[in-house]
C-alpha positions as semicolon CSV with decimal commas, in nm:
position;residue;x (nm);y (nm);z (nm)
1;X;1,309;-0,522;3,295
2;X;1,442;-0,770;3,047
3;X;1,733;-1,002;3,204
4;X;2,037;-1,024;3,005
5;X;2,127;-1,334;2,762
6;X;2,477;-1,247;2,791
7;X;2,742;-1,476;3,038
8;X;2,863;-1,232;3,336
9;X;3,209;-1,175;3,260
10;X;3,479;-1,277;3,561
11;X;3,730;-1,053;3,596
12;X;4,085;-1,224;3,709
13;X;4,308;-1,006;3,957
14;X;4,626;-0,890;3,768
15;X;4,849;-1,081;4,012
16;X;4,653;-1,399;3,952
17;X;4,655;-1,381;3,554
18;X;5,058;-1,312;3,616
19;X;5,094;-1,617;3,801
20;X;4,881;-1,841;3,555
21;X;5,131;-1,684;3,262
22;X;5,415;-1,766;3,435
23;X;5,301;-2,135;3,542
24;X;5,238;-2,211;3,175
25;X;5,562;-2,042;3,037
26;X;5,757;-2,271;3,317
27;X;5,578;-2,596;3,239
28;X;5,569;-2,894;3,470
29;X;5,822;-3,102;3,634
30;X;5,774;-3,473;3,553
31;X;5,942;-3,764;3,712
32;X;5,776;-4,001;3,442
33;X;5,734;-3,971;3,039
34;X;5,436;-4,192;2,937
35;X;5,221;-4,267;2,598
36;X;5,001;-3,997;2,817
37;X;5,246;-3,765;2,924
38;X;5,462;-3,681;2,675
39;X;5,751;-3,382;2,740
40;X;5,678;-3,016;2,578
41;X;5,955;-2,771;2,571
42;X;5,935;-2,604;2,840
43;X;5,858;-2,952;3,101
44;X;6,121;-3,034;3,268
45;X;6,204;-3,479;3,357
46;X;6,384;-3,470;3,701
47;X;6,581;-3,782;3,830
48;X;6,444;-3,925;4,156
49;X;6,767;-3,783;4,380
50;X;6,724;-3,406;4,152
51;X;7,043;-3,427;4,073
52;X;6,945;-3,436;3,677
53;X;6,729;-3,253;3,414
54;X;6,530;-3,334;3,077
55;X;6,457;-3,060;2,906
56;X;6,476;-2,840;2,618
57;X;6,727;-2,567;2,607
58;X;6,898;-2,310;2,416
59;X;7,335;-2,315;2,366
60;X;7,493;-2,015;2,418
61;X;7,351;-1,735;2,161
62;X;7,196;-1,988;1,986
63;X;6,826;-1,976;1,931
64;X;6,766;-2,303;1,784
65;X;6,615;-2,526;2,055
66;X;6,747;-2,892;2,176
67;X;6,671;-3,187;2,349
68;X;6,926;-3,237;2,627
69;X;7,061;-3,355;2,981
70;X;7,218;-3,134;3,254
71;X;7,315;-3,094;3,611
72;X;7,018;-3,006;3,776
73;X;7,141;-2,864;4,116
74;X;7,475;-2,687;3,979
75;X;7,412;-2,317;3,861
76;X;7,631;-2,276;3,543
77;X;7,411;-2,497;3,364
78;X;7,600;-2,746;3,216
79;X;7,464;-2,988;2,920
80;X;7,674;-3,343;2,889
81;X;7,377;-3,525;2,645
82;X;7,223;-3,354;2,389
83;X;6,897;-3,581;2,133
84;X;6,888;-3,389;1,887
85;X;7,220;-3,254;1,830
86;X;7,234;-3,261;1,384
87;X;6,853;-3,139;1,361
88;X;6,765;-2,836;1,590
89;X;6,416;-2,741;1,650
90;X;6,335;-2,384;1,509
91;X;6,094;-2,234;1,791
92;X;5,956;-2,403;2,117
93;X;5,710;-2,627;1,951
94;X;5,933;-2,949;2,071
95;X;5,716;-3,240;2,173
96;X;5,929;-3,549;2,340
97;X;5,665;-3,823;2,350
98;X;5,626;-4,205;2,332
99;X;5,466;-4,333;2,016
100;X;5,236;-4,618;1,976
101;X;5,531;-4,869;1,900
102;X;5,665;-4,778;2,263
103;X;5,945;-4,564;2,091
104;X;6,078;-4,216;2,225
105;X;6,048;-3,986;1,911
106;X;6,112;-3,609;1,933
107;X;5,858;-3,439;1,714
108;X;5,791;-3,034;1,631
109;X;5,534;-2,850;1,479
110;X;5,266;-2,992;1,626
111;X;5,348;-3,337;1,553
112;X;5,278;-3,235;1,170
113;X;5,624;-3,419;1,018
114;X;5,836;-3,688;1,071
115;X;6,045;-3,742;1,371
116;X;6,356;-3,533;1,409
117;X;6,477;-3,781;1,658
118;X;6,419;-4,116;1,793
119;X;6,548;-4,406;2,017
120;X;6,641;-4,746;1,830
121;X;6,512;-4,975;2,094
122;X;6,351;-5,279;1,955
123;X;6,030;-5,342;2,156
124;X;5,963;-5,700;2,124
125;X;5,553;-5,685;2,203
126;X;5,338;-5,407;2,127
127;X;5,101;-5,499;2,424
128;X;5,368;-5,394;2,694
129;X;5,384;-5,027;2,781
130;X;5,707;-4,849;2,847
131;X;5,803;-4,554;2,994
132;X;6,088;-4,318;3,005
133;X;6,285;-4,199;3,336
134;X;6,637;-4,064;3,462
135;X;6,820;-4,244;3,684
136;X;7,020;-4,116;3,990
137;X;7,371;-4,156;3,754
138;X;7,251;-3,947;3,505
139;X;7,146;-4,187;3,222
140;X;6,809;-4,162;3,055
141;X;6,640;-4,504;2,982
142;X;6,302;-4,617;2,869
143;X;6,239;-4,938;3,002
144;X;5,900;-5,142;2,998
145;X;5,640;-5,065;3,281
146;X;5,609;-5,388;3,391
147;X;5,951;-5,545;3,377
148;X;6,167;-5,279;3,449
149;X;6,388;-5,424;3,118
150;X;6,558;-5,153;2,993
151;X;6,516;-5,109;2,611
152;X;6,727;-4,807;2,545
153;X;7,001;-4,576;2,732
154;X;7,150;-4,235;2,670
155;X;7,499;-4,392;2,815
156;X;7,496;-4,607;2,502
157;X;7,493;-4,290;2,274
158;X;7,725;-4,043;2,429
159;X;7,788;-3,686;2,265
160;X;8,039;-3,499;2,413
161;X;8,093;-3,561;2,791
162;X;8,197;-3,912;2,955
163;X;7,987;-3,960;3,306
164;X;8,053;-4,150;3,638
165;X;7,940;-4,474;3,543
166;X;7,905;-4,442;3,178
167;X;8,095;-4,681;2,972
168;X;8,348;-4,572;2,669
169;X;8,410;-4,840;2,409
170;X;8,289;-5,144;2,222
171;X;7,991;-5,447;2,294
172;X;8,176;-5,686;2,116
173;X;7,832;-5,906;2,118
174;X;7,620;-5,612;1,951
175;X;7,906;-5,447;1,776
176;X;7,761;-5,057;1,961
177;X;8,087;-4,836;2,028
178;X;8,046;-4,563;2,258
179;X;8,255;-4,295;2,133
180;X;8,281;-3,901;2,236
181;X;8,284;-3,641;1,972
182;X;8,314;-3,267;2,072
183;X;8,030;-2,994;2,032
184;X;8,122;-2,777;1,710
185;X;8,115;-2,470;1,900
186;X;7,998;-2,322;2,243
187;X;7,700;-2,254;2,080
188;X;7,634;-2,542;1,823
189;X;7,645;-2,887;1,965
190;X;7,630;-3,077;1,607
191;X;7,960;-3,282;1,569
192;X;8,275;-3,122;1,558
193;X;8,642;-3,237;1,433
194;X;8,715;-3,420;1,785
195;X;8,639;-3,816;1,868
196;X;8,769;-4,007;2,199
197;X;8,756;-4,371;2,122
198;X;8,904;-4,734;2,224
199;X;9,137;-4,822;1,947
200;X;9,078;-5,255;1,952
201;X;9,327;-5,310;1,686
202;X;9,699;-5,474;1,840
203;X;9,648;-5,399;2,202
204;X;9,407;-5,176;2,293
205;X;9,444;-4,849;2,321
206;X;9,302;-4,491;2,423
207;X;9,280;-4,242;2,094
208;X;9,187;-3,844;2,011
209;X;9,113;-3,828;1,682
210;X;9,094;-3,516;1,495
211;X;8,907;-3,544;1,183
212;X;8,983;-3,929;1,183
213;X;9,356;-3,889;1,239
214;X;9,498;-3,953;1,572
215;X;9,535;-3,647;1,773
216;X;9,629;-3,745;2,102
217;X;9,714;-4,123;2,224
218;X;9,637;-4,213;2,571
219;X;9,791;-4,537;2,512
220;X;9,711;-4,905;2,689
221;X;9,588;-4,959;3,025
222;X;9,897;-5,027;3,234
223;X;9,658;-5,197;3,498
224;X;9,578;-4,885;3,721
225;X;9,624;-4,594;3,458
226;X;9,649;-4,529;3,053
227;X;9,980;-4,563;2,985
228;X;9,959;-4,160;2,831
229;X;9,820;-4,034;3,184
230;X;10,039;-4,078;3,467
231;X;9,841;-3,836;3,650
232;X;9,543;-4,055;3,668
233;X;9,714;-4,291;3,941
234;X;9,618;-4,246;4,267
235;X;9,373;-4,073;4,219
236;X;9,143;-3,936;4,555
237;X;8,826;-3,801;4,315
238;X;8,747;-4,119;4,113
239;X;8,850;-4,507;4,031
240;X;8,874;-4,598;3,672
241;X;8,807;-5,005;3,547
242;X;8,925;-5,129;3,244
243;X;8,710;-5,429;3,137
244;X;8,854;-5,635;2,803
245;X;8,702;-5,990;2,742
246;X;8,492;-6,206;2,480
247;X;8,189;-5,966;2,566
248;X;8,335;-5,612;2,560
249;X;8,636;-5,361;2,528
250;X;8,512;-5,081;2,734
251;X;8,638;-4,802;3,000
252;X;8,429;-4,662;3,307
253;X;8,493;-4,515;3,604
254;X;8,300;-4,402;3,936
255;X;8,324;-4,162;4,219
256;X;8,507;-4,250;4,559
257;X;8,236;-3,929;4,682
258;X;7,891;-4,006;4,550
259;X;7,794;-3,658;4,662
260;X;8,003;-3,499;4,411
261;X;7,960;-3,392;4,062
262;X;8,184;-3,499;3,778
263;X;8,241;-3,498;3,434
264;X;8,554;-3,562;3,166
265;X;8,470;-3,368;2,802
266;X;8,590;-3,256;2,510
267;X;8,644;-2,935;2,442
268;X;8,516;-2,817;2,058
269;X;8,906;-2,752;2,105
270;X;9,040;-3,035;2,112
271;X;9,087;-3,036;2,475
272;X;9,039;-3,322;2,718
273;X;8,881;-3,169;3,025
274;X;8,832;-3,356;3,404
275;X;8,637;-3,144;3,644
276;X;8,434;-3,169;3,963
277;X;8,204;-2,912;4,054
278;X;8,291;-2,683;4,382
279;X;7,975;-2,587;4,565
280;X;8,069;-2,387;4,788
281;X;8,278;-2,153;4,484
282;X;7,982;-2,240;4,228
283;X;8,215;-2,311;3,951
284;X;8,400;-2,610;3,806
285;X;8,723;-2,729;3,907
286;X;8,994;-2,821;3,678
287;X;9,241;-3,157;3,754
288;X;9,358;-3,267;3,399
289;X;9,386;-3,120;3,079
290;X;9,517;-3,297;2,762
291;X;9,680;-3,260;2,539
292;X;9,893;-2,910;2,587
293;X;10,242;-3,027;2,588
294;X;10,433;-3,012;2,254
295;X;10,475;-3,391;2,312
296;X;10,137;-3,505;2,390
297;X;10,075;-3,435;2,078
298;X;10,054;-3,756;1,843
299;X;10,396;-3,865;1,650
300;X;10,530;-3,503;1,714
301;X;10,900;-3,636;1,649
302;X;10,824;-3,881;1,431
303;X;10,920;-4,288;1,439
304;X;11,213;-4,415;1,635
305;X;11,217;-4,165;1,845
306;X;11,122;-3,994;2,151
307;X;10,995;-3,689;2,303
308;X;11,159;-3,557;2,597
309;X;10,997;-3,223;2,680
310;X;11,234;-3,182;3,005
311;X;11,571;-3,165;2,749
312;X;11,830;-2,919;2,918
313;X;11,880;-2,903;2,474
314;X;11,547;-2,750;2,453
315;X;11,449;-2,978;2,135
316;X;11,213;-3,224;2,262
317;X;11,303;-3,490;2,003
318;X;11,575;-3,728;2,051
319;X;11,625;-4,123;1,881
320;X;11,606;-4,409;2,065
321;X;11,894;-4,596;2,173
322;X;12,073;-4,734;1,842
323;X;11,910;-4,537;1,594
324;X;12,003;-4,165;1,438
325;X;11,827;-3,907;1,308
326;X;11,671;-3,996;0,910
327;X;11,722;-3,596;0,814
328;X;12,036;-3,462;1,063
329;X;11,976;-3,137;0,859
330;X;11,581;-3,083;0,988
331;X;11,695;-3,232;1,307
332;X;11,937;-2,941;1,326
333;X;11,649;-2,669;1,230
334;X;11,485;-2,864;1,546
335;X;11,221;-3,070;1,320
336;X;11,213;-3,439;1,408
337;X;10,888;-3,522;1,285
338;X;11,111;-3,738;1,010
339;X;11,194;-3,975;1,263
340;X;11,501;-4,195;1,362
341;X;11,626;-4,513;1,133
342;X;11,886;-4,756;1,218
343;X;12,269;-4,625;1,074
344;X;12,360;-4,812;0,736
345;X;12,503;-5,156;0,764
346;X;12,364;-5,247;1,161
347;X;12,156;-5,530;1,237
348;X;12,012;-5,618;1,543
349;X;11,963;-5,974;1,434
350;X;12,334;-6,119;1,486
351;X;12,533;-6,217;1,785
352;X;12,571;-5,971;2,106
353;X;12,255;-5,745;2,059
354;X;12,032;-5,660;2,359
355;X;11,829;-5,432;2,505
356;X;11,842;-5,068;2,665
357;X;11,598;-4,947;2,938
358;X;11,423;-4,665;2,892
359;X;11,237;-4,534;3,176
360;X;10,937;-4,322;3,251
361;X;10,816;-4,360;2,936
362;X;10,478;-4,347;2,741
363;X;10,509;-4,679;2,569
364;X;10,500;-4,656;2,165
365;X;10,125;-4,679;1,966
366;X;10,047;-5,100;2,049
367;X;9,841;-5,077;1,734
368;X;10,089;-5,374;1,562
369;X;10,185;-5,475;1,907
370;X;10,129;-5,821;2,068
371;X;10,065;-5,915;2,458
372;X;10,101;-6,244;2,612
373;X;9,998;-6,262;3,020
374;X;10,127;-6,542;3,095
375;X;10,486;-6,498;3,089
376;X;10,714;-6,240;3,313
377;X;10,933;-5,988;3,200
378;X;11,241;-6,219;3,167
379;X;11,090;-6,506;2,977
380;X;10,948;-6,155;2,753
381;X;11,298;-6,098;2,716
382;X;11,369;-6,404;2,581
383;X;11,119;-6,450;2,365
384;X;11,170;-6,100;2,161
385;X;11,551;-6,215;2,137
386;X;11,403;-6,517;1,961
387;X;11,260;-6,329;1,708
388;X;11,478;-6,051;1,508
389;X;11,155;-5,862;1,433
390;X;11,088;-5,790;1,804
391;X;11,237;-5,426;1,852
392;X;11,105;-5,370;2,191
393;X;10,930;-5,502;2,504
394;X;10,782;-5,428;2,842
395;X;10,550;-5,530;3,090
396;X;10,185;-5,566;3,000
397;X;10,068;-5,510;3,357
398;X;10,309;-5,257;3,576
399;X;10,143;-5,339;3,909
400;X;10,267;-5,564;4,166
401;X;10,595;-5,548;4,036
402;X;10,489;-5,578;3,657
403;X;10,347;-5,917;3,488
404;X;10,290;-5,983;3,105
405;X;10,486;-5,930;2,788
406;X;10,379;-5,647;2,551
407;X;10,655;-5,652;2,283
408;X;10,674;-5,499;1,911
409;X;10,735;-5,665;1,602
410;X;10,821;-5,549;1,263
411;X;10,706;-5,152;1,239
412;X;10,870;-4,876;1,372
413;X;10,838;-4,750;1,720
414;X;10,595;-4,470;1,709
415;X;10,486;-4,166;1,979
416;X;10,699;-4,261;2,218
417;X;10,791;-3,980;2,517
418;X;10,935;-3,937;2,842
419;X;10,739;-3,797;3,167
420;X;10,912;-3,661;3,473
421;X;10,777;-3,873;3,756
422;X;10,601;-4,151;3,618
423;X;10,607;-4,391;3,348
424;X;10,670;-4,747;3,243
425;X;11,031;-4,851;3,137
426;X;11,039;-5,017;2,795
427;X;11,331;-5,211;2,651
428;X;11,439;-5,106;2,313
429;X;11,641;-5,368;2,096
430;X;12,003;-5,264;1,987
431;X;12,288;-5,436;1,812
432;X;12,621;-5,522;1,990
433;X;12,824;-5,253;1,903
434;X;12,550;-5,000;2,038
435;X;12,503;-5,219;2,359
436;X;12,892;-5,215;2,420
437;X;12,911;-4,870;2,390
438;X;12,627;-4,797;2,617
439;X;12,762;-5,026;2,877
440;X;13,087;-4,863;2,903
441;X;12,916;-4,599;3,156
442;X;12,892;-4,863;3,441
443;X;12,527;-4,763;3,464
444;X;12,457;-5,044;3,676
445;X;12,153;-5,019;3,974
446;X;12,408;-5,006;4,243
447;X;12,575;-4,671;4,068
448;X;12,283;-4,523;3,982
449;X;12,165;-4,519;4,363
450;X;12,447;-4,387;4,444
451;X;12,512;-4,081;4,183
452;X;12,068;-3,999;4,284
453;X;12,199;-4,023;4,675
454;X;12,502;-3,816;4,649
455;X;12,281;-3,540;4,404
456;X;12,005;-3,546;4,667
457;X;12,263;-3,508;4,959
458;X;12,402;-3,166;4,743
459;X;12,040;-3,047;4,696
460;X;11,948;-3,090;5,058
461;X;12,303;-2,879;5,177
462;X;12,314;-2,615;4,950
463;X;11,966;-2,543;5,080
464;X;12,030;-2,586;5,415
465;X;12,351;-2,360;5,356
466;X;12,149;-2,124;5,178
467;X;11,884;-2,085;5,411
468;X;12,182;-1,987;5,738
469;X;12,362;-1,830;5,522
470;X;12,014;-1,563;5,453
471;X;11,975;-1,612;5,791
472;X;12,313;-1,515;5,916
473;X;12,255;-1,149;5,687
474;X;11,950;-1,102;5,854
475;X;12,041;-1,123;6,205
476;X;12,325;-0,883;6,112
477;X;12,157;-0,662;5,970
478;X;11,856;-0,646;6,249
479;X;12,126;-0,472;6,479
480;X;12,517;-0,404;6,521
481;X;12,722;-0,500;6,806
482;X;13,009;-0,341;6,942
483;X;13,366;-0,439;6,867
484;X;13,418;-0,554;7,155
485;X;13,143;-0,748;7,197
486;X;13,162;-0,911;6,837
487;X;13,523;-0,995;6,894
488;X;13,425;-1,161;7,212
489;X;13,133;-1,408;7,051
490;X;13,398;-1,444;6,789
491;X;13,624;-1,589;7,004
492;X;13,384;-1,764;7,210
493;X;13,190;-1,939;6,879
494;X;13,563;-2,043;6,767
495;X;13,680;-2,172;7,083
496;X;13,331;-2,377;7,062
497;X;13,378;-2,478;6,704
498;X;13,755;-2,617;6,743
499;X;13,609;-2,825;7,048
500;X;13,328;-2,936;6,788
501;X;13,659;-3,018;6,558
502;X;13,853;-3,217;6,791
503;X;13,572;-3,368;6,900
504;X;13,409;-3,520;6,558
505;X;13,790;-3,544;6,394
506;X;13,704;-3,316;6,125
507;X;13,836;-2,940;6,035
508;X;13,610;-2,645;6,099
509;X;13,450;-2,584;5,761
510;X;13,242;-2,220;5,709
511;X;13,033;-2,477;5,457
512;X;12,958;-2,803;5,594
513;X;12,828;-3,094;5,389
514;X;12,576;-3,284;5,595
515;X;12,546;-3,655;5,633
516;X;12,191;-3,749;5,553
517;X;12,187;-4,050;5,777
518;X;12,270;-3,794;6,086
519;X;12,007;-3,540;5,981
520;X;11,726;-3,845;5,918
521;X;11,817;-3,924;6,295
522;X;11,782;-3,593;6,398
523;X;11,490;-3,533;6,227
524;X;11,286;-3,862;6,357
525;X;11,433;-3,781;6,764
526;X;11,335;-3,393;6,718
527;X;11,662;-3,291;6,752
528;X;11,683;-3,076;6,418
529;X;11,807;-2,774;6,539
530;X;12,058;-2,978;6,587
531;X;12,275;-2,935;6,323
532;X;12,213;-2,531;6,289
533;X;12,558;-2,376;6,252
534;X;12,656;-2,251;6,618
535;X;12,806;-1,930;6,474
536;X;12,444;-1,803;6,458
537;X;12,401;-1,793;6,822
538;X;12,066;-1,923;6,838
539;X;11,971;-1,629;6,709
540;X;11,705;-1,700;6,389
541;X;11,387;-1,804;6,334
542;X;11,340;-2,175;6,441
543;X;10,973;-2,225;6,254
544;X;11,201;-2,100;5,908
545;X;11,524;-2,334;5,944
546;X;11,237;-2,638;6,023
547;X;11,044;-2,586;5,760
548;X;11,396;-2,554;5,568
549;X;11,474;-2,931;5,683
550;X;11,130;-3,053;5,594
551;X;11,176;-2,912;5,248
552;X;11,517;-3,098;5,169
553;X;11,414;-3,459;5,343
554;X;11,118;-3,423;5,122
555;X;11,402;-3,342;4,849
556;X;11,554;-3,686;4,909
557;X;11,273;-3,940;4,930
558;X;11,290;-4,279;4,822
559;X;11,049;-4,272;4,541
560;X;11,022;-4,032;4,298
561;X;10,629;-3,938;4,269
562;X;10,710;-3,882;4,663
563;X;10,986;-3,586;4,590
564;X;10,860;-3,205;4,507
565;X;10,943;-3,090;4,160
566;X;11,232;-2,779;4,196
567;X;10,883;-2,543;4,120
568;X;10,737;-2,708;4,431
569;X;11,049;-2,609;4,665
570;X;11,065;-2,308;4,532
571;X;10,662;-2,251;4,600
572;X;10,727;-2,403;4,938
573;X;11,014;-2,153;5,002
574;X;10,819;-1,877;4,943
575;X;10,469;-1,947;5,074
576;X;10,315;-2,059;5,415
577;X;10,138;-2,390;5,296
578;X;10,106;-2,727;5,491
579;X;10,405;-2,937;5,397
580;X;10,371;-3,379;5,383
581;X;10,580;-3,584;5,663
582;X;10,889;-3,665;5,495
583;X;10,944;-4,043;5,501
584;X;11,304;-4,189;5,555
585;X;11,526;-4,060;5,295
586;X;11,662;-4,333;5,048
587;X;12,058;-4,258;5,160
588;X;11,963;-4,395;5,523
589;X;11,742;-4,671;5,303
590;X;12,034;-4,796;5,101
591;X;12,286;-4,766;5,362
592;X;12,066;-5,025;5,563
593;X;12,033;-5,229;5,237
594;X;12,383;-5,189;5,192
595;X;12,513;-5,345;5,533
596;X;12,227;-5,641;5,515
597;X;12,307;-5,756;5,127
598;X;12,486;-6,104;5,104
599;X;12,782;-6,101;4,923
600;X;12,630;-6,356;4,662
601;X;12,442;-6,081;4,534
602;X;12,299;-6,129;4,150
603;X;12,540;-5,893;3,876
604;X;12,296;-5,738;3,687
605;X;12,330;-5,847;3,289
606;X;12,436;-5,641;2,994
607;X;12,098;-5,541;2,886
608;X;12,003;-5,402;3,180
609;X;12,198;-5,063;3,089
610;X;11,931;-4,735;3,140
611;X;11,950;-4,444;2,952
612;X;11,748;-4,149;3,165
613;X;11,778;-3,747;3,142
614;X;11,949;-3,621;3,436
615;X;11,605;-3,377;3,600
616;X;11,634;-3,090;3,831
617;X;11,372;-3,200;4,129
């Protein structure tokens, strides 16, 4: 019999052909992109540590295809560079490859037009190979083999996100600003109306921009914060630097945990997000968002003004000290955005003017603003008296004490606003009839510790009152006693209070006001109980009237970022949470201070009066 001329056909096991489908839909994982091995949609370029991701990927319910960076090990997958984001690839035919000038370029359709994307790097030989990698922070490079010189970095051409280590701002040598501009949508990451920037122009500054007008104004770096995020100081998650010199204007910052994952965006909102991803939760955790108050918004009440969102008037706009409103009738329909001006016939440029403090203040746009580091704040004082164009001034640097003179000249005093904790005082120029006026309240330091001590001493009895007096109702309401026996722990708490009477000197009081020193020493020997009210028998719920105590020290701390908001006590009240060790309140502070000061002691001048919104905290 005649053999066959036909090739045996092998016949592949269905599970094996279903693997070799599902290998080539998945395409490889690559550590390295050479002239070689270039990067098909569907490859994936892992950093060395795994913590990042090359690859090609879809938006939302987009279909269009894009060249892009994400967190490799979190589960929400979360994009913060994207190539190709104004030309989107129709179809998975994406080819990321290195071209025979040592160039990335991002080609489709089979290679058959021109690149929809490229890296600018400048490759100074042709005979030196290069090669393309992530690194361990996130930023993709292509460098030359050899060397190790990087040529080109994502970090340099950021889209929407800002990363650990990835620097916002200007190379004053090369001229590249790294700027942020939000997605368009969720599912389109082409440009959108939102750009973070640094703002070089004056003093520099922090800027939103919506559709090239300013949005949102972080303002100058204070030394540990932007002068329009308070919030930012302290902080336990990351540590920010400001770098501004010959060679660049530029803003970075880095993780205290390296193990964490972190990332401040914008939102195709408008929103400035800060988040750390939550492992153990698998989701993103919020800790700033900006801007959402009425007065973070940019020039909201106009010039000459400022924006007090915590007004007991509940219009956020008020002038600054010496001017008045330029449209009293829109001011009265509660629309300041036409500003302040100074009244008709004042001038700040004769005998007698000064200055008023403002405090807790965003300071206003430093765009026309000048800063000299060499002088303190009284020789800044000084100089803007020199000068009757100077119409404000404050420390450049608010660490240490403070250190620099940032003062305003000429133009009007623009998005300017008050916060509740934080914030850097700024002294506003006024003529002499304003300044005498002003100084007629006797604000001096002295009184002003005083009127904050006797408030904080109310806050801390009526809650302490409060809290026995609840107390009290419960415990007679848990049972009734006899008459007899009621009369007879009547008479027996009396007797004991009248002894308590003669013995301190006072009268017996049903409401006692408490002497904070007394309570501060009770508090520190562990004696709080104290100063319970007797009447109550012992019988109440010691853990409650503690944690009552701890509540109303931390009331009456010496600082304010150190003092719950009247939200916080009331969430403390009402919830079993972990409460901070209160430190010595500033009563038993000042009373020390008091008793120690030399009688010499240094009267406080005429410009030093303060104009601040009495704050419920």
């Amino acid at each position: 019999m005649r053999a066959s001329m036909h090739r045996p056909i092998l016949l592949f096991p269905a599970s094996l052909l279903l693997l070799l489908l599902l290998r080539q839909s998945h395409g490889k994982t690559l550590d390295t992109i050479t002239q070689a091995i270039p990067l098909h949609d569907g490859d994936h370029l892992l950093s060395e540590d795994g913590n990042y991701t090359l690859g090609f990927f879809s938006p939302g319910n987009s279909t269009y295809r894009f060249l892009g960076l994400w967190f490799n090990k979190v589960t929400e997958q979360t994009v913060f560079w994207v190539a190709n984001r104004e030309r989107p690839i129709n179809g998975t035919s994406g080819v990321l490859s290195i071209d025979s000038q040592g160039k990335l370029v991002l080609h489709c359709c089979n290679n058959g037009s021109s690149p929809i994307w490229s890296s600018n790097a400048s490759i100074s030989s042709l005979e030196i190979a290069t090669i393309a990698q992530i690194q361990d922070t996130g930023n993709f490079i292509l460098l030359q083999e050899q060397s190790k010189l990087v040529l080109w970095q994502s970090f340099d051409y950021p889209t929407d996100t800002l990363m650990p280590f990835m620097k916002l701002g200007l190379d004053r040598k090369t001229g590249l600003d790294r700027v942020l501009t939000s997605w368009r949508s969720n599912d389109d990451p082409r440009q959108g109306n939102f750009t973070r920037s640094m703002d070089p122009t004056g003093y520099p500054q922090l800027f939103l921009y919506k559709n090239g007008a300013p949005y949102w104004r972080g303002g100058p770096w204070t030394g540990q914060r932007w002068s329009g995020l308070p919030q930012t100081v302290n902080s336990y998650i990351t540590n920010g630097r400001f770098i501004n010199d010959e060679n660049e204007l530029t803003f970075s910052y880095e993780l205290k945990n390296q193990s964490l994952f972190s990332r401040i965006v914008i939102e195709p909102s408008g929103l400035i997000q800060s988040s750390t991803w939550h492992d153990r939760e698998q989701r993103w955790i919020l800790f700033a968002s900006i801007p959402v108050e009425q007065c973070d918004f940019y020039g909201t009440c106009g010039p000459n003004s400022n924006c007090n969102p915590y007004n007991i008037s509940q219009f956020a706009c008020t002038c600054l000290p010496g001017f008045e409103p330029k449209s009293p009738a829109d001011w009265q329909l509660r629309d300041g955005s036409g500003g302040c001006v100074r009244p008709p016939g004042i001038s700040t440029c004769e005998r007698g003017e000064g200055f008023v403090r403002m405090a807790r203040v965003k300071v206003p746009d430093t765009s026309q603003a000048r800063v000299d580091m060499t002088m303190n704040l009284k020789e800044c004082e000084q100089e803007c008296l020199k000068n009757c164009s100077c119409k404000a001034y404050t420390s450049a640097d608010e660490r240490n004490g403070g250190s620099g003179c940032l003062a305003w000249y000429g133009e009007d005093l623009l998005d300017t606003r008050t916060f509740s904790d934080m914030g850097q005082d700024l002294y506003v120029r006024v003529d002499a009839a304003t300044l005498a006026s002003l100084s007629k309240k006797g604000d001096s330091p002295r009184k002003r510790i005083v009127i904050a001590t006797a408030v904080a001493c109310i806050i801390l009895a009526l809650l302490l009152s409060f809290t026995l007096f609840i107390l009290k109702r419960r415990r007679e309401s848990r049972r009734e006693r006899s008459a007899a026996m009621a009369s007879a722990a009547y008479l027996d708490n009396d007797q004991s209070r009248n002894m308590n009477d003669i013995k301190d000197g006072t009268e017996n009081l049903d409401l006692s006001l408490f002497d904070l020193s007394t309570v501060w020493e009770c508090w520190k020997g562990g004696r709080c109980l104290d100063i319970v009210d007797p009447s109550l028998g012992g019988d109440y719920p010691e853990h409650e009237v503690l944690r009552c105590i701890r509540i109303g020290l931390l009331c009456v701390q010496e600082f304010t970022m150190d003092r719950p908001t009247m939200s916080a006590v009331v969430f403390m009240l009402g919830n079993k949470v972990s409460l901070p060790t209160p430190n010595q309140p500033s009563s038993a502070l000042n009373r020390r201070r008091d008793t120690s000061s030399s009688s010499g002691e240094r009267t406080n001048s005429m410009n030093q009066v303060s104009l601040t919104t009495i704050e419920p905290r």
